[in-house]
Coordinates of C-alpha atoms in Angstrom, one line a residue:
M1 CA 47.4 -56.1 24.3
A2 CA 43.6 -55.8 24.4
D3 CA 41.6 -58.3 22.5
A4 CA 40.6 -56.8 19.1
S5 CA 37.0 -58.0 19.4
S6 CA 36.5 -56.2 22.7
V7 CA 38.0 -53.0 21.3
E8 CA 35.5 -53.3 18.4
E9 CA 32.6 -53.5 20.8
V10 CA 33.7 -50.4 22.7
C11 CA 34.9 -48.2 19.9
G12 CA 32.5 -49.4 17.1
G13 CA 33.7 -48.3 13.7
D14 CA 36.3 -45.9 15.1
C15 CA 38.9 -48.7 15.5
A16 CA 38.4 -50.0 11.9
P17 CA 41.3 -49.4 9.5
V18 CA 40.8 -46.1 7.6
D19 CA 40.5 -47.9 4.2
Q20 CA 37.8 -50.3 5.5
F21 CA 34.1 -49.5 4.8
I22 CA 31.9 -49.0 7.8
T23 CA 28.1 -48.3 8.1
P24 CA 27.0 -45.0 9.5
W25 CA 24.1 -45.7 12.0
T26 CA 22.4 -43.9 14.8
V27 CA 19.7 -44.7 17.3
S28 CA 17.7 -41.5 17.8
V29 CA 15.9 -40.8 21.1
A30 CA 15.0 -37.2 21.8
S31 CA 16.9 -36.7 25.0
G32 CA 20.3 -35.5 26.1
C33 CA 22.6 -34.2 23.3
T34 CA 20.3 -35.7 20.6
L35 CA 17.5 -33.4 21.8
M36 CA 19.7 -30.3 21.9
R37 CA 21.0 -31.0 18.4
D38 CA 17.5 -31.2 16.9
P39 CA 16.7 -27.7 15.8
R40 CA 12.9 -28.4 15.8
Y41 CA 12.9 -29.3 19.5
N42 CA 15.9 -27.6 20.9
K43 CA 15.1 -24.7 23.4
G44 CA 18.7 -24.0 24.5
L45 CA 18.7 -22.4 28.0
A46 CA 14.9 -22.4 28.0
F47 CA 14.6 -26.0 29.1
S48 CA 12.8 -26.0 32.5
E49 CA 14.2 -27.7 35.6
N50 CA 11.7 -30.6 35.1
E51 CA 12.6 -30.9 31.4
R52 CA 16.3 -31.1 32.2
D53 CA 15.5 -34.0 34.6
A54 CA 13.1 -35.8 32.3
H55 CA 15.3 -35.6 29.2
Y56 CA 18.7 -36.2 30.6
L57 CA 19.9 -32.7 30.1
R58 CA 21.4 -32.2 33.6
G59 CA 25.0 -30.9 33.4
L60 CA 24.7 -30.5 29.6
L61 CA 23.5 -27.0 30.1
P62 CA 24.7 -24.2 32.4
P63 CA 22.3 -23.8 35.4
A64 CA 20.6 -20.6 34.3
V65 CA 17.0 -21.0 32.8
Y66 CA 16.0 -18.3 30.3
S67 CA 12.6 -17.5 29.0
Q68 CA 12.2 -17.4 25.2
E69 CA 11.8 -13.6 25.5
L70 CA 15.1 -13.2 27.3
Q71 CA 16.8 -15.4 24.6
E72 CA 15.3 -13.2 22.0
K73 CA 16.5 -10.0 23.7
K74 CA 20.0 -11.4 24.1
L75 CA 20.2 -12.5 20.4
M76 CA 19.0 -9.2 19.1
H77 CA 21.6 -7.5 21.2
S78 CA 24.3 -9.8 19.7
L79 CA 23.0 -9.3 16.1
R80 CA 23.2 -5.5 16.4
Q81 CA 26.8 -5.7 17.4
Y82 CA 27.7 -6.9 13.9
Q83 CA 28.6 -4.1 11.5
V84 CA 28.5 -6.2 8.4
P85 CA 25.1 -7.4 7.2
L86 CA 26.5 -10.7 5.9
Q87 CA 27.7 -11.5 9.4
R88 CA 24.1 -11.0 10.6
Y89 CA 22.9 -13.2 7.8
M90 CA 25.3 -16.0 8.8
S91 CA 24.4 -15.6 12.5
M92 CA 20.7 -16.0 11.6
M93 CA 21.4 -19.1 9.4
D94 CA 23.3 -20.6 12.3
L95 CA 20.4 -19.9 14.6
Q96 CA 18.0 -21.5 12.1
E97 CA 20.1 -24.7 12.1
R98 CA 20.3 -24.7 15.9
N99 CA 16.9 -23.5 17.2
E100 CA 14.1 -23.3 14.7
K101 CA 11.4 -21.8 16.9
L102 CA 13.7 -19.1 18.3
F103 CA 14.8 -18.2 14.7
Y104 CA 11.2 -17.7 13.6
K105 CA 10.2 -15.8 16.8
L106 CA 13.1 -13.4 16.2
L107 CA 12.1 -12.9 12.6
I108 CA 8.4 -12.4 13.3
D109 CA 8.9 -10.0 16.2
N110 CA 11.6 -7.9 14.4
V111 CA 10.5 -8.3 10.9
E112 CA 11.3 -4.8 9.6
E113 CA 14.8 -5.0 11.0
L114 CA 15.6 -8.6 10.0
L115 CA 13.8 -8.9 6.6
P116 CA 16.7 -7.1 4.7
I117 CA 19.1 -9.5 6.4
V118 CA 17.4 -12.9 5.6
Y119 CA 16.2 -11.6 2.2
T120 CA 17.0 -8.7 -0.1
P121 CA 19.4 -7.1 -0.2
T122 CA 21.7 -9.2 2.0
V123 CA 20.7 -12.6 0.5
G124 CA 22.2 -11.4 -2.8
E125 CA 25.6 -11.1 -1.2
A126 CA 25.1 -14.4 0.6
C127 CA 24.4 -16.1 -2.8
Q128 CA 27.6 -14.6 -4.3
K129 CA 29.6 -16.0 -1.4
Y130 CA 27.5 -19.1 -0.8
G131 CA 30.4 -21.5 -1.6
S132 CA 32.6 -20.0 1.1
I133 CA 29.9 -19.6 3.8
F134 CA 28.3 -23.0 3.0
R135 CA 28.0 -25.0 6.3
R136 CA 25.5 -27.8 5.7
P137 CA 22.7 -28.3 3.1
Q138 CA 19.5 -26.5 3.9
G139 CA 17.6 -27.9 0.9
L140 CA 17.9 -30.4 -2.0
F141 CA 20.4 -30.0 -4.8
I142 CA 19.3 -31.8 -8.0
S143 CA 21.9 -31.7 -10.7
L144 CA 22.3 -33.3 -14.2
K145 CA 24.1 -36.1 -12.3
E146 CA 20.7 -37.1 -10.9
K147 CA 19.0 -37.4 -14.3
G148 CA 16.8 -40.5 -14.2
K149 CA 16.9 -40.6 -10.4
I150 CA 15.1 -37.4 -9.3
L151 CA 12.2 -39.3 -7.6
E152 CA 14.8 -41.2 -5.5
V153 CA 16.5 -37.9 -4.6
L154 CA 13.2 -36.4 -3.4
K155 CA 12.7 -39.5 -1.2
N156 CA 16.0 -38.7 0.5
W157 CA 14.5 -35.6 2.0
P158 CA 13.4 -36.5 5.5
E159 CA 10.0 -34.7 5.5
K160 CA 7.2 -36.4 3.5
N161 CA 4.4 -34.0 3.9
I162 CA 5.6 -31.1 1.7
Q163 CA 3.2 -28.2 0.9
V164 CA 5.4 -25.6 -0.7
I165 CA 8.6 -26.0 -2.9
V166 CA 10.6 -23.0 -3.9
V167 CA 12.9 -24.0 -6.8
T168 CA 15.6 -22.1 -8.7
D169 CA 18.2 -22.9 -11.4
G170 CA 20.3 -20.0 -10.3
E171 CA 20.5 -18.3 -13.7
R172 CA 19.2 -14.9 -12.8
I173 CA 19.6 -14.3 -9.1
L174 CA 18.1 -10.9 -8.2
G175 CA 20.0 -8.4 -10.4
L176 CA 23.3 -10.3 -9.9
G177 CA 23.1 -12.7 -12.9
D178 CA 24.1 -16.4 -13.1
L179 CA 25.2 -17.7 -9.7
G180 CA 24.6 -21.4 -10.6
C181 CA 24.4 -23.7 -7.6
Q182 CA 25.0 -20.8 -5.2
G183 CA 21.5 -19.6 -5.9
M184 CA 20.3 -21.9 -3.1
G185 CA 20.3 -18.9 -0.7
I186 CA 17.1 -17.7 -2.5
P187 CA 14.8 -20.7 -2.0
V188 CA 16.1 -21.0 1.6
G189 CA 15.4 -17.3 2.3
K190 CA 12.0 -17.3 0.5
L191 CA 10.8 -20.3 2.5
S192 CA 11.9 -18.8 5.8
L193 CA 9.5 -15.9 4.9
Y194 CA 6.7 -18.4 4.0
T195 CA 6.9 -19.6 7.6
A196 CA 7.6 -16.3 9.4
L197 CA 5.2 -14.1 7.4
G198 CA 2.6 -16.6 6.1
G199 CA 2.7 -19.2 8.9
L200 CA 3.4 -22.3 6.9
R201 CA 5.1 -25.0 8.9
P202 CA 8.9 -25.1 8.4
S203 CA 8.7 -28.9 7.9
A204 CA 6.2 -28.4 5.0
C205 CA 8.6 -26.2 3.1
L206 CA 11.3 -27.6 0.7
P207 CA 14.0 -25.4 -0.9
I208 CA 15.4 -26.9 -4.2
T209 CA 18.2 -25.9 -6.5
I210 CA 18.4 -27.4 -9.9
D211 CA 22.0 -27.4 -11.1
V212 CA 22.4 -27.5 -14.9
G213 CA 25.8 -25.8 -14.8
T214 CA 26.7 -22.1 -15.0
N215 CA 28.0 -19.7 -17.6
N216 CA 29.7 -17.6 -14.9
E217 CA 33.4 -17.8 -15.7
T218 CA 34.4 -16.7 -12.2
L219 CA 32.6 -19.6 -10.6
L220 CA 33.8 -22.1 -13.2
N221 CA 37.4 -21.1 -12.4
N222 CA 36.9 -21.1 -8.6
E223 CA 38.3 -24.2 -7.0
F224 CA 35.8 -23.8 -4.1
Y225 CA 32.7 -23.6 -6.3
I226 CA 30.1 -26.1 -4.9
G227 CA 28.2 -26.7 -8.1
L228 CA 28.7 -28.5 -11.5
K229 CA 31.7 -27.1 -13.3
Q230 CA 30.3 -27.0 -16.8
R231 CA 28.4 -24.7 -19.0
R232 CA 24.7 -24.5 -18.6
A233 CA 22.6 -27.2 -20.3
T234 CA 20.0 -25.8 -22.6
G235 CA 17.4 -27.0 -25.1
Q236 CA 16.1 -30.6 -24.9
E237 CA 18.6 -31.6 -22.1
Y238 CA 17.3 -28.8 -19.9
A239 CA 13.6 -29.4 -20.8
D240 CA 13.9 -33.2 -20.1
L241 CA 15.5 -32.6 -16.6
L242 CA 12.7 -30.1 -15.7
E243 CA 10.0 -32.5 -17.0
E244 CA 11.4 -35.3 -14.9
F245 CA 11.6 -33.0 -11.9
M246 CA 8.0 -31.7 -12.2
T247 CA 6.6 -35.3 -12.7
A248 CA 8.6 -36.6 -9.7
V249 CA 7.4 -33.8 -7.4
K250 CA 3.7 -34.5 -8.3
K251 CA 4.3 -38.2 -7.8
Q252 CA 6.0 -37.8 -4.4
Y253 CA 3.9 -35.0 -2.9
G254 CA 0.6 -35.0 -4.8
E255 CA -1.5 -32.6 -6.8
K256 CA -1.7 -29.9 -4.2
V257 CA 2.0 -29.1 -3.6
L258 CA 2.7 -25.5 -4.6
I259 CA 5.8 -25.2 -6.8
Q260 CA 7.2 -21.7 -6.8
F261 CA 9.7 -20.9 -9.6
E262 CA 12.3 -18.4 -8.5
D263 CA 15.0 -16.5 -10.4
F264 CA 14.9 -18.4 -13.6
A265 CA 16.1 -16.5 -16.7
N266 CA 13.3 -14.8 -18.8
H267 CA 13.1 -17.3 -21.6
N268 CA 12.8 -20.3 -19.2
A269 CA 10.6 -18.5 -16.7
F270 CA 7.8 -17.8 -19.2
E271 CA 8.0 -21.1 -20.8
L272 CA 7.9 -23.1 -17.6
L273 CA 5.0 -21.1 -16.2
S274 CA 2.9 -21.5 -19.3
K275 CA 3.8 -25.1 -19.8
Y276 CA 3.1 -26.3 -16.2
S277 CA 0.3 -24.0 -15.1
K278 CA -2.2 -26.3 -16.8
S279 CA -1.0 -29.5 -15.1
H280 CA 0.5 -28.4 -11.7
L281 CA 0.0 -25.8 -8.9
V282 CA 2.7 -23.4 -10.0
F283 CA 3.5 -19.8 -9.3
N284 CA 6.4 -17.6 -10.5
D285 CA 7.1 -15.0 -7.9
D286 CA 9.2 -12.8 -10.3
I287 CA 6.4 -12.6 -12.8
Q288 CA 3.2 -13.0 -10.8
G289 CA 4.2 -12.1 -7.2
T290 CA 6.0 -8.9 -8.4
A291 CA 3.0 -8.0 -10.6
S292 CA 0.5 -8.5 -7.7
V293 CA 2.5 -6.4 -5.2
V294 CA 3.0 -3.6 -7.7
L295 CA -0.6 -3.6 -8.8
S296 CA -1.5 -3.3 -5.1
G297 CA 0.8 -0.3 -4.7
V298 CA -0.8 1.4 -7.8
I299 CA -4.3 0.7 -6.5
S300 CA -3.5 2.2 -3.1
A301 CA -1.6 5.1 -4.6
L302 CA -4.8 6.2 -6.4
K303 CA -5.9 7.6 -3.0
L304 CA -3.0 10.0 -3.1
V305 CA -2.7 10.6 -6.9
G306 CA -6.4 10.7 -7.7
G307 CA -8.4 9.2 -10.5
A308 CA -9.4 5.6 -11.2
L309 CA -7.0 3.0 -12.5
P310 CA -8.3 3.2 -16.2
D311 CA -7.5 7.0 -16.2
H312 CA -3.8 6.4 -15.8
K313 CA -1.0 5.8 -18.4
F314 CA 1.9 3.5 -17.5
L315 CA 5.5 3.5 -18.8
F316 CA 7.9 0.7 -17.9
L317 CA 11.7 0.6 -18.1
G318 CA 12.4 -3.1 -18.5
A319 CA 10.4 -5.6 -20.5
G320 CA 11.6 -8.9 -18.9
E321 CA 9.6 -11.2 -16.7
A322 CA 8.9 -8.6 -14.0
G323 CA 8.0 -5.8 -16.4
T324 CA 5.7 -7.8 -18.7
G325 CA 4.2 -9.6 -15.7
I326 CA 3.3 -6.4 -13.9
A327 CA 2.0 -4.8 -17.2
E328 CA -0.3 -7.8 -17.9
L329 CA -1.8 -7.8 -14.4
I330 CA -2.5 -4.1 -14.5
A331 CA -4.2 -4.6 -18.0
L332 CA -6.2 -7.5 -16.5
E333 CA -7.4 -5.3 -13.6
I334 CA -8.4 -2.4 -15.9
S335 CA -10.2 -4.9 -18.1
K336 CA -12.0 -6.3 -15.0
Q337 CA -13.0 -2.8 -13.9
T338 CA -14.1 -1.5 -17.4
S339 CA -15.2 -4.8 -19.1
A340 CA -13.1 -3.7 -22.0
P341 CA -11.1 -6.5 -23.8
I342 CA -7.6 -6.9 -22.6
E343 CA -6.2 -6.1 -26.1
E344 CA -7.7 -2.6 -25.6
T345 CA -6.5 -2.1 -22.0
R346 CA -2.9 -3.0 -22.9
K347 CA -2.8 0.1 -25.0
K348 CA -2.6 2.2 -21.8
I349 CA 0.7 0.5 -21.0
W350 CA 4.0 1.2 -22.8
L351 CA 7.3 -0.6 -22.3
V352 CA 10.9 0.4 -23.0
D353 CA 13.6 -2.2 -23.4
S354 CA 17.3 -1.9 -24.2
K355 CA 16.5 -0.9 -27.8
G356 CA 14.0 1.8 -26.9
L357 CA 10.2 2.0 -26.9
I358 CA 8.5 -1.2 -27.9
V359 CA 6.5 -0.3 -31.0
S360 CA 4.7 -2.2 -33.8
S361 CA 7.5 -1.6 -36.3
R362 CA 9.8 -3.8 -34.1
K363 CA 7.3 -6.7 -33.8
E364 CA 9.2 -9.2 -36.0
S365 CA 12.3 -9.0 -33.9
L366 CA 10.6 -9.1 -30.5
Q367 CA 10.6 -12.1 -28.1
H368 CA 7.1 -13.6 -27.8
F369 CA 6.3 -12.2 -24.4
K370 CA 7.0 -8.6 -25.6
K371 CA 4.8 -8.8 -28.7
P372 CA 1.5 -7.8 -27.0
W373 CA 3.1 -4.5 -25.9
A374 CA 4.1 -3.4 -29.4
H375 CA 1.7 -0.5 -30.0
E376 CA 1.5 1.9 -33.0
H377 CA 4.0 4.7 -32.5
E378 CA 7.1 6.0 -34.3
P379 CA 10.4 4.6 -33.0
V380 CA 11.7 6.2 -29.8
K381 CA 15.3 5.4 -28.6
T382 CA 15.7 6.6 -25.0
L383 CA 13.6 6.6 -21.8
L384 CA 13.6 10.4 -21.6
E385 CA 12.2 10.7 -25.1
A386 CA 9.6 8.0 -24.3
V387 CA 8.5 9.9 -21.1
K388 CA 8.0 13.1 -23.3
A389 CA 6.2 11.2 -26.0
V390 CA 3.9 8.9 -23.9
K391 CA 3.3 11.4 -21.1
P392 CA 2.8 8.7 -18.4
T393 CA 1.3 9.3 -15.0
V394 CA 3.1 6.2 -13.6
L395 CA 6.8 5.3 -14.2
I396 CA 7.9 1.8 -13.3
G397 CA 11.5 0.5 -13.3
S398 CA 12.2 -3.3 -13.6
S399 CA 15.3 -3.1 -15.6
G400 CA 17.9 -4.4 -13.2
V401 CA 20.1 -1.4 -14.0
G402 CA 20.8 1.2 -11.4
Q403 CA 20.5 5.0 -11.8
T404 CA 18.5 4.9 -15.0
F405 CA 15.8 7.3 -13.7
T406 CA 17.9 10.4 -14.2
K407 CA 17.3 13.9 -12.8
E408 CA 15.9 15.0 -16.1
I409 CA 13.5 12.0 -16.3
V410 CA 12.1 12.6 -12.8
E411 CA 11.8 16.3 -13.4
T412 CA 9.9 15.6 -16.7
M413 CA 7.6 13.3 -14.8
A414 CA 7.0 16.0 -12.2
S415 CA 6.3 18.6 -14.9
L416 CA 3.7 16.3 -16.5
N417 CA 2.0 15.3 -13.2
E418 CA 1.0 17.0 -10.0
K419 CA 1.9 13.8 -8.1
P420 CA 4.0 11.4 -10.3
L421 CA 4.0 7.8 -9.2
I422 CA 7.6 6.5 -9.5
L423 CA 8.3 2.8 -8.7
A424 CA 12.1 1.9 -8.8
L425 CA 11.7 -1.9 -8.3
S426 CA 15.1 -3.4 -9.2
N427 CA 17.0 -5.3 -6.5
P428 CA 19.4 -5.0 -4.7
T429 CA 19.7 -1.4 -3.7
S430 CA 22.6 -0.8 -5.9
Q431 CA 20.5 -1.7 -9.0
S432 CA 17.6 0.6 -8.0
E433 CA 16.6 2.9 -10.9
C434 CA 16.9 5.8 -8.5
T435 CA 17.1 6.3 -4.8
A436 CA 14.2 7.6 -2.6
E437 CA 16.2 10.8 -1.9
Q438 CA 16.6 11.5 -5.7
A439 CA 12.9 10.9 -6.4
Y440 CA 11.7 13.2 -3.7
T441 CA 14.4 15.9 -4.3
W442 CA 14.1 16.0 -8.1
S443 CA 10.3 16.2 -7.9
Q444 CA 10.3 18.9 -5.2
G445 CA 8.7 16.4 -2.7
R446 CA 5.7 15.7 -5.0
A447 CA 6.6 12.1 -6.1
I448 CA 4.8 9.1 -4.6
F449 CA 7.7 6.7 -4.5
A450 CA 8.3 3.0 -3.7
S451 CA 11.2 0.7 -4.4
G452 CA 12.1 -3.0 -4.5
S453 CA 14.8 -2.8 -1.8
P454 CA 14.4 -0.7 1.4
F455 CA 15.4 2.9 1.6
D456 CA 15.5 5.0 4.8
P457 CA 13.1 7.9 5.3
V458 CA 14.0 11.1 3.6
E459 CA 13.7 14.7 4.9
Y460 CA 13.0 17.3 2.2
E461 CA 12.3 20.9 3.1
G462 CA 11.3 20.1 6.7
K463 CA 8.9 17.2 5.7
V464 CA 9.8 13.5 6.3
F465 CA 8.9 11.2 3.5
V466 CA 8.7 7.4 4.2
P467 CA 9.4 5.4 1.0
G468 CA 7.3 2.3 0.5
Q469 CA 8.8 -1.0 -0.4
A470 CA 7.1 -3.0 -3.2
N471 CA 8.4 -6.2 -1.6
N472 CA 7.1 -9.5 -2.9
A473 CA 7.2 -10.6 0.7
Y474 CA 3.8 -8.8 1.2
I475 CA 2.2 -11.1 -1.3
F476 CA 3.7 -14.6 -1.7
P477 CA 3.5 -15.8 1.9
G478 CA -0.2 -15.0 2.2
F479 CA -0.9 -16.1 -1.4
G480 CA 0.8 -19.5 -0.7
L481 CA -1.2 -19.9 2.6
G482 CA -4.4 -19.2 0.7
L483 CA -3.6 -21.9 -1.8
V484 CA -2.6 -24.4 0.8
M485 CA -5.5 -23.9 3.2
S486 CA -8.1 -24.1 0.4
G487 CA -6.4 -27.2 -1.1
A488 CA -6.2 -25.3 -4.5
I489 CA -5.1 -27.4 -7.4
R490 CA -4.3 -24.6 -9.9
V491 CA -3.4 -20.9 -9.8
H492 CA -5.7 -18.5 -11.6
D493 CA -5.0 -14.8 -12.5
D494 CA -8.1 -13.8 -10.6
M495 CA -6.4 -15.0 -7.4
L496 CA -3.5 -12.6 -8.1
L497 CA -6.0 -9.7 -8.5
A498 CA -7.7 -10.8 -5.2
A499 CA -4.3 -10.7 -3.4
S500 CA -3.5 -7.2 -4.8
E501 CA -6.9 -5.8 -3.7
A502 CA -6.6 -7.5 -0.3
L503 CA -3.1 -5.9 0.3
A504 CA -4.3 -2.4 -0.9
A505 CA -7.2 -2.6 1.5
Q506 CA -4.7 -3.0 4.4
V507 CA -3.3 0.6 3.8
K508 CA -4.9 2.9 6.3
D509 CA -5.2 6.7 6.5
E510 CA -2.2 7.1 8.9
H511 CA 0.0 5.3 6.3
Y512 CA -1.1 7.6 3.5
E513 CA -0.3 10.7 5.7
K514 CA 3.4 9.6 5.6
G515 CA 3.2 9.1 1.8
L516 CA 3.2 5.3 2.2
I517 CA 1.3 3.1 -0.3
Y518 CA 2.1 -0.2 1.5
P519 CA 1.2 -1.0 5.1
P520 CA 4.1 -1.5 7.6
F521 CA 5.7 -4.9 7.7
S522 CA 5.2 -5.1 11.5
N523 CA 1.6 -6.1 10.9
I524 CA 2.5 -8.7 8.2
R525 CA 0.9 -11.8 9.7
T526 CA -2.5 -10.1 9.8
I527 CA -2.0 -8.8 6.3
S528 CA -1.1 -12.4 5.1
A529 CA -4.2 -13.8 6.8
N530 CA -6.4 -11.3 5.0
I531 CA -4.6 -12.0 1.6
A532 CA -4.9 -15.8 2.2
A533 CA -8.6 -15.5 3.0
K534 CA -9.3 -13.5 -0.3
V535 CA -7.2 -16.0 -2.4
A536 CA -8.9 -19.0 -0.8
A537 CA -12.3 -17.4 -1.4
K538 CA -11.4 -17.0 -5.1
A539 CA -10.3 -20.6 -5.2
Y540 CA -13.7 -21.8 -3.9
E541 CA -15.5 -19.4 -6.2
L542 CA -13.6 -20.8 -9.3
G543 CA -14.1 -24.4 -8.2
L544 CA -10.4 -24.9 -7.8
A545 CA -10.4 -25.7 -4.0
S546 CA -10.4 -29.3 -2.8
R547 CA -10.7 -28.7 1.0
L548 CA -14.4 -29.1 1.6
P549 CA -16.6 -27.9 3.2
R550 CA -15.5 -24.3 2.9
P551 CA -14.7 -22.8 6.3
E552 CA -17.2 -20.3 7.5
N553 CA -14.7 -17.5 8.4
L554 CA -11.7 -17.7 6.1
V555 CA -9.6 -15.0 7.9
K556 CA -10.1 -16.8 11.3
F557 CA -9.3 -20.1 9.5
A558 CA -6.1 -18.7 8.0
E559 CA -5.0 -17.4 11.4
S560 CA -5.7 -20.8 13.0
C561 CA -3.6 -22.5 10.3
M562 CA -0.5 -20.4 11.1
Y563 CA 2.6 -22.0 12.6
S564 CA 3.5 -20.6 16.1
P565 CA 7.2 -20.2 17.0
V566 CA 6.4 -20.3 20.8
Y567 CA 8.2 -23.0 22.8
R568 CA 6.1 -26.0 23.8
N569 CA 6.4 -27.8 27.1
Y570 CA 7.9 -31.4 26.9
R571 CA 6.7 -34.3 29.0

């Protein structure tokens, strides 16, 4: 029988009895299998002959050597074979874990085709099934179990130089409700867009899910649910955990780390934004990003609809974080253009919630964020009655409820306006207030339409209409890049207005001819660089930038800061 000590030397911990504790340890040298298993440096079949010799890869790879372009072509061919979008999503996530540069190259070069896969609408389904498709953690999970230890948890993340954190508590994922811990798909998806569309380094991005429980009965009763199996913590317990988190983040990553709140429920979203905007660099994409991208669409639509922004009247269906956030930014822009106080400019904007038109007689029972929109008017119960009473030129849906812009409502908008502007913003596609086809057909091809999730072009009476997509991905990657490259320490509303104006300026005549009010995504990196430059300029102007001296050409500087997914040669 072999000597036990020699077996120990050869087999390490593998020969220890199963109930004996052993220490997991590795010695990491970037060569051989170690190199191929590191997604940041792995190039798959693109390792050259010299690299295969230098890094002990001979025999570990088949003999063929592919260029990155050939790898990309092969992968796109494979992805298109999948009939089910979720299979494409999983294939993309596998690629991200295997070969980071190829993942981003694929996403950048095929952004219009792959954006709906890595983000809305497919990411919604991925979150719903996150427990069953979960392979390995792609971000940090901070639960109530970590209370008192959050700083230690942050230190467990291997990257130390973090510039952007996207954090969710999973309570209001898209239009799908409380998905608890499974909401992690959202921060992961958002940050992959920060890199692909805004050029932030993948290693500088950190997705975080804060798990305080879930009120979703299906998840609580699911034996495979990956989160805390308890009802959501609220009140002081919730506030204390978030306070510890925000303090720990600042301590670990400094004053200039951008914290983006994502898919929090209304009451928490507004509270967290107002509480921390004075002490941290925080941004809520549902409130501020949505507002900025919609304002941009409205500004660019004026070329088609006519008139100046202050000439228009707005009616919203939905008075949650998206609706009130958009309304407030539009009121701010009108106030900036006319020098009228914001209390006055808000009167051009009306909101309808589940109980009808928000009017002053309802003020006592309204949540605080709805109160500024309670104008003098007799009570109105339905959206149709509100359209007839208010006579808006712009109808905006942010209700999260599908098919609420009925035929009669769209026809009424078309009878009141030569070119009604209709924005059905709720995600995913099934929750959209109306489809592109309905908007164009019911308005006899006169509507200017954009939606939150993508719709295919529509042919009506021989003319092809291309619906715009009011996708936050136009704004937040460039916005975040602008904050990071200027070293901004706070977000100011004027930066959001600058982002909207920069995006609207990217819409050219050839886009308007197709009825588009947003530029095509294929040009998104140039768009992001222009947005970043305008946001950074505003940060310098307001004295909120810490990167000094200010670069001469901010657009060129933004482009030079962007991460490149092209393979590097290894020595």
